[in-house]
Structure formats: structure tokens, C-alpha cells
Amino acid sequence: MSIGSRLKDERGRLGMSQEAFARAAGVSKRTLIEWEKGATFPSAAALQSLGEVGADVLFVVTGSRQGASTGIAESEALAAVVTAEAELEASRELVPELAATIVSVSRDDNIDDKLRARADLVIRFAFRGTEAAKEAEARQRERNQRHQGELAWANMIVSNACEAIQWAPPQQVLSHLVNLVRIYKIDPEYIAVLLADLASTSKMPDRD
């Protein structure tokens, strides 16, 4: 089944006329007819507009319904994001298939969050002003809040450990320890042991 056929199926599923569906996509009825025939293809922006009225854009582009496992490998996700970033820089627009992949990457909890953040950034630029862009912005705000919370927690853990052994490590060491705790969720007890070891080493007298 082609993109045009799936687009027609979605229009039928939503019970929309060609006029209404075309209006939702922001195009003429003639353009929609060309899409459904497979003569031309809808733009990413048009697909996003159709998604806002209930069309399953992922199904239209890939044949897979939303909610189904896409099974995108990390390497494939990275390649898609890199390609999308390059296309945006060159033309400010993504082909529909790539746009759908980027949206899938951004929503896949099994993909590295840093890569998902890059996908969200692509969405925010490619679909500016749309619901997809708003969702991407919301996810980024959540990331920022989570990062700040993790940073505050890590600072507290390291600060408490320093107070316990009454030692103020150099700022560079302190920053590294905070990042270790934040990223790897290192056990606070181990941090205390590590700090004590560092403190004893730093206090050793220099040998002549």
C-alpha cells in the first residue's frame, strides 16, 4: 500500500471529505487528489497539520500504526537525526519519511535521551508553531527540570560527604565528583570513602 493509499484510508477512517481533509492540510482539493493518486507527496508540514485533526501520520508514512513498536535501532536513530539536521540546515524542510522517523525517535523511551533531545530540537525547527513542536518543547522543559533536580541532589550528596570528613576539595575535583554522582548515581557511601581517600592523599607531606 502506497503513501497515497494510506492517506486516503486515514481520510476515510476520520470520515472527512476531500475538501475538508485538504483544508486541514492547508492545500487545495486538487493537491490532495494528487497525493492520494501517488503522483506527488505531502510535505512534512502538511502531514503535521493532518496529524492535528487526528490522522495517524506514522501510519501514512510507514504503514505502522502509532503505539506499535517501531524497533528503531540506536544506530538508525542517530543516522536519521544527523540526516535531518543536515537537511534542515540545507533546505529548512524534511521529507515525510524522515520527519516521521524523527518523531518516532523523539518519543521512544528506549533511545538515549541525548539523541531524543536532538530529535526534539529538529522537530521544534521543522514544525515550528505546531502541536509536535509544542510537545518537543515540553519534553525539553522536563529534561531541564530533571537535570536541575539531579544536579541539586548530587551537590547535596557531595557537600554532605565533604562536611562529614571536614575537607574542602579543589573546585575541579568537586565538579567531577558532582558529575559522577549525577550521571552514574554513585552510592553516597562510596563517595564518602572516595573523598576520604582523596583528602588523606592531598594532606600527605611532600617528600624532599
PDB file of C-alpha atoms in Angstrom:
ATOM      1  CA  MET A   1       0.000   0.000   0.000  1.00  0.00           C
ATOM      2  CA  SER A   2       1.386   3.398  -1.006  1.00  0.00           C
ATOM      3  CA  ILE A   3       1.511   6.635   0.969  1.00  0.00           C
ATOM      4  CA  GLY A   4      -1.344   7.929  -1.162  1.00  0.00           C
ATOM      5  CA  SER A   5      -3.485   4.877  -0.428  1.00  0.00           C
ATOM      6  CA  ARG A   6      -2.816   5.103   3.298  1.00  0.00           C
ATOM      7  CA  LEU A   7      -3.598   8.807   3.231  1.00  0.00           C
ATOM      8  CA  LYS A   8      -6.927   8.023   1.592  1.00  0.00           C
ATOM      9  CA  ASP A   9      -7.573   5.313   4.197  1.00  0.00           C
ATOM     10  CA  GLU A  10      -6.947   7.794   7.006  1.00  0.00           C
ATOM     11  CA  ARG A  11      -9.308  10.296   5.430  1.00  0.00           C
ATOM     12  CA  GLY A  12     -11.955   7.577   5.276  1.00  0.00           C
ATOM     13  CA  ARG A  13     -11.291   6.489   8.850  1.00  0.00           C
ATOM     14  CA  LEU A  14     -11.825  10.064  10.022  1.00  0.00           C
ATOM     15  CA  GLY A  15     -14.969  10.392   7.919  1.00  0.00           C
ATOM     16  CA  MET A  16     -13.689  13.511   6.185  1.00  0.00           C
ATOM     17  CA  SER A  17     -14.424  14.670   2.663  1.00  0.00           C
ATOM     18  CA  GLN A  18     -11.605  15.537   0.295  1.00  0.00           C
ATOM     19  CA  GLU A  19     -12.458  19.212   0.701  1.00  0.00           C
ATOM     20  CA  ALA A  20     -12.285  19.052   4.498  1.00  0.00           C
ATOM     21  CA  PHE A  21      -9.130  16.939   4.513  1.00  0.00           C
ATOM     22  CA  ALA A  22      -7.418  19.259   2.037  1.00  0.00           C
ATOM     23  CA  ARG A  23      -8.431  22.278   4.099  1.00  0.00           C
ATOM     24  CA  ALA A  24      -6.979  20.657   7.224  1.00  0.00           C
ATOM     25  CA  ALA A  25      -3.708  20.074   5.357  1.00  0.00           C
ATOM     26  CA  GLY A  26      -3.672  23.648   4.100  1.00  0.00           C
ATOM     27  CA  VAL A  27      -3.779  22.661   0.427  1.00  0.00           C
ATOM     28  CA  SER A  28      -6.249  22.581  -2.442  1.00  0.00           C
ATOM     29  CA  LYS A  29      -8.514  19.638  -3.187  1.00  0.00           C
ATOM     30  CA  ARG A  30      -6.579  19.099  -6.425  1.00  0.00           C
ATOM     31  CA  THR A  31      -3.330  18.751  -4.481  1.00  0.00           C
ATOM     32  CA  LEU A  32      -4.931  16.209  -2.158  1.00  0.00           C
ATOM     33  CA  ILE A  33      -6.173  14.209  -5.131  1.00  0.00           C
ATOM     34  CA  GLU A  34      -2.627  14.154  -6.494  1.00  0.00           C
ATOM     35  CA  TRP A  35      -1.376  12.889  -3.134  1.00  0.00           C
ATOM     36  CA  GLU A  36      -3.964  10.140  -2.964  1.00  0.00           C
ATOM     37  CA  LYS A  37      -3.105   9.063  -6.504  1.00  0.00           C
ATOM     38  CA  GLY A  38       0.573   8.898  -5.558  1.00  0.00           C
ATOM     39  CA  ALA A  39       1.513  11.482  -8.182  1.00  0.00           C
ATOM     40  CA  THR A  40       3.015  13.776  -5.530  1.00  0.00           C
ATOM     41  CA  PHE A  41       3.638  13.538  -1.805  1.00  0.00           C
ATOM     42  CA  PRO A  42       2.535  15.666   1.154  1.00  0.00           C
ATOM     43  CA  SER A  43       5.121  17.827   2.864  1.00  0.00           C
ATOM     44  CA  ALA A  44       6.126  17.280   6.484  1.00  0.00           C
ATOM     45  CA  ALA A  45       4.225  20.431   7.459  1.00  0.00           C
ATOM     46  CA  ALA A  46       1.064  19.186   5.729  1.00  0.00           C
ATOM     47  CA  LEU A  47       1.336  15.813   7.450  1.00  0.00           C
ATOM     48  CA  GLN A  48       1.736  17.539  10.781  1.00  0.00           C
ATOM     49  CA  SER A  49      -1.394  19.593  10.116  1.00  0.00           C
ATOM     50  CA  LEU A  50      -3.306  16.412   9.299  1.00  0.00           C
ATOM     51  CA  GLY A  51      -1.986  14.845  12.482  1.00  0.00           C
ATOM     52  CA  GLU A  52      -3.543  17.696  14.422  1.00  0.00           C
ATOM     53  CA  VAL A  53      -7.004  16.682  13.174  1.00  0.00           C
ATOM     54  CA  GLY A  54      -6.488  13.046  14.126  1.00  0.00           C
ATOM     55  CA  ALA A  55      -4.714  11.469  11.163  1.00  0.00           C
ATOM     56  CA  ASP A  56      -2.183   8.791  12.065  1.00  0.00           C
ATOM     57  CA  VAL A  57       0.840  10.311  10.346  1.00  0.00           C
ATOM     58  CA  LEU A  58       3.121   7.427  11.269  1.00  0.00           C
ATOM     59  CA  PHE A  59       0.743   5.017   9.515  1.00  0.00           C
ATOM     60  CA  VAL A  60       0.506   7.242   6.440  1.00  0.00           C
ATOM     61  CA  VAL A  61       4.274   7.389   6.055  1.00  0.00           C
ATOM     62  CA  THR A  62       5.417   3.973   7.283  1.00  0.00           C
ATOM     63  CA  GLY A  63       2.365   1.720   7.357  1.00  0.00           C
ATOM     64  CA  SER A  64       2.764   1.179  11.122  1.00  0.00           C
ATOM     65  CA  ARG A  65       0.116   2.442  13.485  1.00  0.00           C
ATOM     66  CA  GLN A  66       1.071   4.771  16.331  1.00  0.00           C
ATOM     67  CA  GLY A  67       1.634   2.898  19.541  1.00  0.00           C
ATOM     68  CA  ALA A  68       3.232  -0.042  17.752  1.00  0.00           C
ATOM     69  CA  SER A  69       6.869  -0.790  18.438  1.00  0.00           C
ATOM     70  CA  THR A  70       8.976   0.855  15.757  1.00  0.00           C
ATOM     71  CA  GLY A  71      12.063  -1.150  16.663  1.00  0.00           C
ATOM     72  CA  ILE A  72      14.377   1.671  15.616  1.00  0.00           C
ATOM     73  CA  ALA A  73      17.958   0.756  16.467  1.00  0.00           C
ATOM     74  CA  GLU A  74      20.155   3.340  18.165  1.00  0.00           C
ATOM     75  CA  SER A  75      22.436   3.484  15.113  1.00  0.00           C
ATOM     76  CA  GLU A  76      19.463   4.039  12.793  1.00  0.00           C
ATOM     77  CA  ALA A  77      18.092   6.726  15.091  1.00  0.00           C
ATOM     78  CA  LEU A  78      21.452   8.510  15.124  1.00  0.00           C
ATOM     79  CA  ALA A  79      21.714   8.338  11.337  1.00  0.00           C
ATOM     80  CA  ALA A  80      18.188   9.742  10.971  1.00  0.00           C
ATOM     81  CA  VAL A  81      18.872  12.622  13.358  1.00  0.00           C
ATOM     82  CA  VAL A  82      22.174  13.514  11.670  1.00  0.00           C
ATOM     83  CA  THR A  83      20.485  13.425   8.250  1.00  0.00           C
ATOM     84  CA  ALA A  84      17.580  15.542   9.484  1.00  0.00           C
ATOM     85  CA  GLU A  85      19.930  18.123  10.987  1.00  0.00           C
ATOM     86  CA  ALA A  86      21.794  18.366   7.682  1.00  0.00           C
ATOM     87  CA  GLU A  87      18.575  18.629   5.650  1.00  0.00           C
ATOM     88  CA  LEU A  88      17.215  21.347   7.908  1.00  0.00           C
ATOM     89  CA  GLU A  89      20.410  23.324   7.554  1.00  0.00           C
ATOM     90  CA  ALA A  90      20.278  22.955   3.778  1.00  0.00           C
ATOM     91  CA  SER A  91      16.584  23.336   2.975  1.00  0.00           C
ATOM     92  CA  ARG A  92      14.644  24.000   6.191  1.00  0.00           C
ATOM     93  CA  GLU A  93      12.300  21.108   5.351  1.00  0.00           C
ATOM     94  CA  LEU A  94      12.252  17.343   5.895  1.00  0.00           C
ATOM     95  CA  VAL A  95      10.915  14.691   3.553  1.00  0.00           C
ATOM     96  CA  PRO A  96       7.859  12.971   5.091  1.00  0.00           C
ATOM     97  CA  GLU A  97       9.550   9.620   5.750  1.00  0.00           C
ATOM     98  CA  LEU A  98      12.424  11.242   7.617  1.00  0.00           C
ATOM     99  CA  ALA A  99      10.061  13.522   9.533  1.00  0.00           C
ATOM    100  CA  ALA A 100       8.063  10.520  10.744  1.00  0.00           C
ATOM    101  CA  THR A 101      11.246   8.735  11.826  1.00  0.00           C
ATOM    102  CA  ILE A 102      12.407  11.775  13.791  1.00  0.00           C
ATOM    103  CA  VAL A 103       9.058  11.971  15.586  1.00  0.00           C
ATOM    104  CA  SER A 104       9.327   8.265  16.442  1.00  0.00           C
ATOM    105  CA  VAL A 105      12.867   8.727  17.767  1.00  0.00           C
ATOM    106  CA  SER A 106      11.801  11.628  19.972  1.00  0.00           C
ATOM    107  CA  ARG A 107       9.068   9.517  21.591  1.00  0.00           C
ATOM    108  CA  ASP A 108      10.995   6.253  22.003  1.00  0.00           C
ATOM    109  CA  ASP A 109      11.986   5.744  25.644  1.00  0.00           C
ATOM    110  CA  ASN A 110      14.438   3.024  24.611  1.00  0.00           C
ATOM    111  CA  ILE A 111      16.622   5.508  22.743  1.00  0.00           C
ATOM    112  CA  ASP A 112      19.319   7.523  24.512  1.00  0.00           C
ATOM    113  CA  ASP A 113      17.823  10.716  25.910  1.00  0.00           C
ATOM    114  CA  LYS A 114      20.552  12.932  24.440  1.00  0.00           C
ATOM    115  CA  LEU A 115      19.673  11.643  20.988  1.00  0.00           C
ATOM    116  CA  ARG A 116      15.974  12.148  21.678  1.00  0.00           C
ATOM    117  CA  ALA A 117      16.764  15.728  22.712  1.00  0.00           C
ATOM    118  CA  ARG A 118      18.445  16.295  19.344  1.00  0.00           C
ATOM    119  CA  ALA A 119      15.376  14.852  17.615  1.00  0.00           C
ATOM    120  CA  ASP A 120      13.166  17.208  19.608  1.00  0.00           C
ATOM    121  CA  LEU A 121      15.316  20.153  18.534  1.00  0.00           C
ATOM    122  CA  VAL A 122      14.838  19.132  14.898  1.00  0.00           C
ATOM    123  CA  ILE A 123      11.081  18.929  15.449  1.00  0.00           C
ATOM    124  CA  ARG A 124      10.987  22.358  17.079  1.00  0.00           C
ATOM    125  CA  PHE A 125      12.603  23.901  13.992  1.00  0.00           C
ATOM    126  CA  ALA A 126      10.940  21.781  11.288  1.00  0.00           C
ATOM    127  CA  PHE A 127       7.410  22.018  12.699  1.00  0.00           C
ATOM    128  CA  ARG A 128       7.574  25.410  14.357  1.00  0.00           C
ATOM    129  CA  GLY A 129       4.223  26.506  15.756  1.00  0.00           C
ATOM    130  CA  THR A 130       2.628  23.050  15.531  1.00  0.00           C
ATOM    131  CA  GLU A 131       1.495  20.655  18.243  1.00  0.00           C
ATOM    132  CA  ALA A 132       4.533  18.455  17.582  1.00  0.00           C
ATOM    133  CA  ALA A 133       6.828  21.404  18.265  1.00  0.00           C
ATOM    134  CA  LYS A 134       4.941  22.207  21.460  1.00  0.00           C
ATOM    135  CA  GLU A 135       5.311  18.590  22.607  1.00  0.00           C
ATOM    136  CA  ALA A 136       9.037  18.730  21.856  1.00  0.00           C
ATOM    137  CA  GLU A 137       9.381  21.960  23.832  1.00  0.00           C
ATOM    138  CA  ALA A 138       7.523  20.397  26.762  1.00  0.00           C
ATOM    139  CA  ARG A 139       9.848  17.379  26.722  1.00  0.00           C
ATOM    140  CA  GLN A 140      12.869  19.690  26.729  1.00  0.00           C
ATOM    141  CA  ARG A 141      11.496  21.623  29.696  1.00  0.00           C
ATOM    142  CA  GLU A 142      11.070  18.332  31.533  1.00  0.00           C
ATOM    143  CA  ARG A 143      14.673  17.422  30.712  1.00  0.00           C
ATOM    144  CA  ASN A 144      15.920  20.757  32.021  1.00  0.00           C
ATOM    145  CA  GLN A 145      13.924  20.396  35.232  1.00  0.00           C
ATOM    146  CA  ARG A 146      15.151  16.838  35.696  1.00  0.00           C
ATOM    147  CA  HIS A 147      18.734  17.932  35.106  1.00  0.00           C
ATOM    148  CA  GLN A 148      18.447  20.722  37.678  1.00  0.00           C
ATOM    149  CA  GLY A 149      16.942  18.339  40.207  1.00  0.00           C
ATOM    150  CA  GLU A 150      19.682  15.763  39.641  1.00  0.00           C
ATOM    151  CA  LEU A 151      22.345  18.457  39.927  1.00  0.00           C
ATOM    152  CA  ALA A 152      20.927  19.745  43.209  1.00  0.00           C
ATOM    153  CA  TRP A 153      20.760  16.197  44.592  1.00  0.00           C
ATOM    154  CA  ALA A 154      24.346  15.438  43.523  1.00  0.00           C
ATOM    155  CA  ASN A 155      25.617  18.675  45.056  1.00  0.00           C
ATOM    156  CA  MET A 156      23.901  17.809  48.322  1.00  0.00           C
ATOM    157  CA  ILE A 157      25.433  14.303  48.392  1.00  0.00           C
ATOM    158  CA  VAL A 158      28.959  15.580  47.751  1.00  0.00           C
ATOM    159  CA  SER A 159      28.557  18.510  50.147  1.00  0.00           C
ATOM    160  CA  ASN A 160      27.390  16.217  52.956  1.00  0.00           C
ATOM    161  CA  ALA A 161      30.297  13.862  52.326  1.00  0.00           C
ATOM    162  CA  CYS A 162      32.766  16.758  52.455  1.00  0.00           C
ATOM    163  CA  GLU A 163      31.290  18.001  55.721  1.00  0.00           C
ATOM    164  CA  ALA A 164      31.463  14.519  57.211  1.00  0.00           C
ATOM    165  CA  ILE A 165      35.231  14.344  56.722  1.00  0.00           C
ATOM    166  CA  GLN A 166      35.739  18.092  57.197  1.00  0.00           C
ATOM    167  CA  TRP A 167      37.554  18.599  53.918  1.00  0.00           C
ATOM    168  CA  ALA A 168      37.043  21.114  51.133  1.00  0.00           C
ATOM    169  CA  PRO A 169      38.374  19.628  47.887  1.00  0.00           C
ATOM    170  CA  PRO A 170      39.585  21.798  44.992  1.00  0.00           C
ATOM    171  CA  GLN A 171      36.760  23.087  42.795  1.00  0.00           C
ATOM    172  CA  GLN A 172      37.784  20.914  39.856  1.00  0.00           C
ATOM    173  CA  VAL A 173      37.644  17.770  41.988  1.00  0.00           C
ATOM    174  CA  LEU A 174      34.322  18.875  43.431  1.00  0.00           C
ATOM    175  CA  SER A 175      32.825  19.388  39.962  1.00  0.00           C
ATOM    176  CA  HIS A 176      33.998  15.968  38.779  1.00  0.00           C
ATOM    177  CA  LEU A 177      32.506  14.273  41.825  1.00  0.00           C
ATOM    178  CA  VAL A 178      29.180  16.057  41.403  1.00  0.00           C
ATOM    179  CA  ASN A 179      29.014  14.932  37.771  1.00  0.00           C
ATOM    180  CA  LEU A 180      29.894  11.360  38.724  1.00  0.00           C
ATOM    181  CA  VAL A 181      27.103  11.283  41.264  1.00  0.00           C
ATOM    182  CA  ARG A 182      24.595  12.919  38.911  1.00  0.00           C
ATOM    183  CA  ILE A 183      25.324  10.792  35.854  1.00  0.00           C
ATOM    184  CA  TYR A 184      26.144   7.416  37.387  1.00  0.00           C
ATOM    185  CA  LYS A 185      24.091   7.685  40.593  1.00  0.00           C
ATOM    186  CA  ILE A 186      27.103   6.582  42.638  1.00  0.00           C
ATOM    187  CA  ASP A 187      26.295   5.389  46.143  1.00  0.00           C
ATOM    188  CA  PRO A 188      26.765   8.220  48.693  1.00  0.00           C
ATOM    189  CA  GLU A 189      28.764   5.890  50.961  1.00  0.00           C
ATOM    190  CA  TYR A 190      31.246   5.249  48.174  1.00  0.00           C
ATOM    191  CA  ILE A 191      31.568   8.990  47.574  1.00  0.00           C
ATOM    192  CA  ALA A 192      32.406   9.441  51.265  1.00  0.00           C
ATOM    193  CA  VAL A 193      35.088   6.737  51.038  1.00  0.00           C
ATOM    194  CA  LEU A 194      36.481   8.236  47.839  1.00  0.00           C
ATOM    195  CA  LEU A 195      36.590  11.713  49.347  1.00  0.00           C
ATOM    196  CA  ALA A 196      38.301  10.437  52.482  1.00  0.00           C
ATOM    197  CA  ASP A 197      40.938   8.747  50.339  1.00  0.00           C
ATOM    198  CA  LEU A 198      41.446  11.896  48.268  1.00  0.00           C
ATOM    199  CA  ALA A 199      41.655  14.007  51.408  1.00  0.00           C
ATOM    200  CA  SER A 200      44.278  11.786  53.006  1.00  0.00           C
ATOM    201  CA  THR A 201      46.321  11.816  49.799  1.00  0.00           C
ATOM    202  CA  SER A 202      46.162  15.595  49.484  1.00  0.00           C
ATOM    203  CA  LYS A 203      47.238  16.052  53.099  1.00  0.00           C
ATOM    204  CA  MET A 204      50.329  13.845  52.777  1.00  0.00           C
ATOM    205  CA  PRO A 205      53.519  15.854  53.267  1.00  0.00           C
ATOM    206  CA  ASP A 206      55.686  16.413  50.216  1.00  0.00           C
ATOM    207  CA  ARG A 207      58.808  14.273  50.029  1.00  0.00           C
ATOM    208  CA  ASP A 208      62.131  16.018  49.662  1.00  0.00           C
TER     209      ASP A 208
END
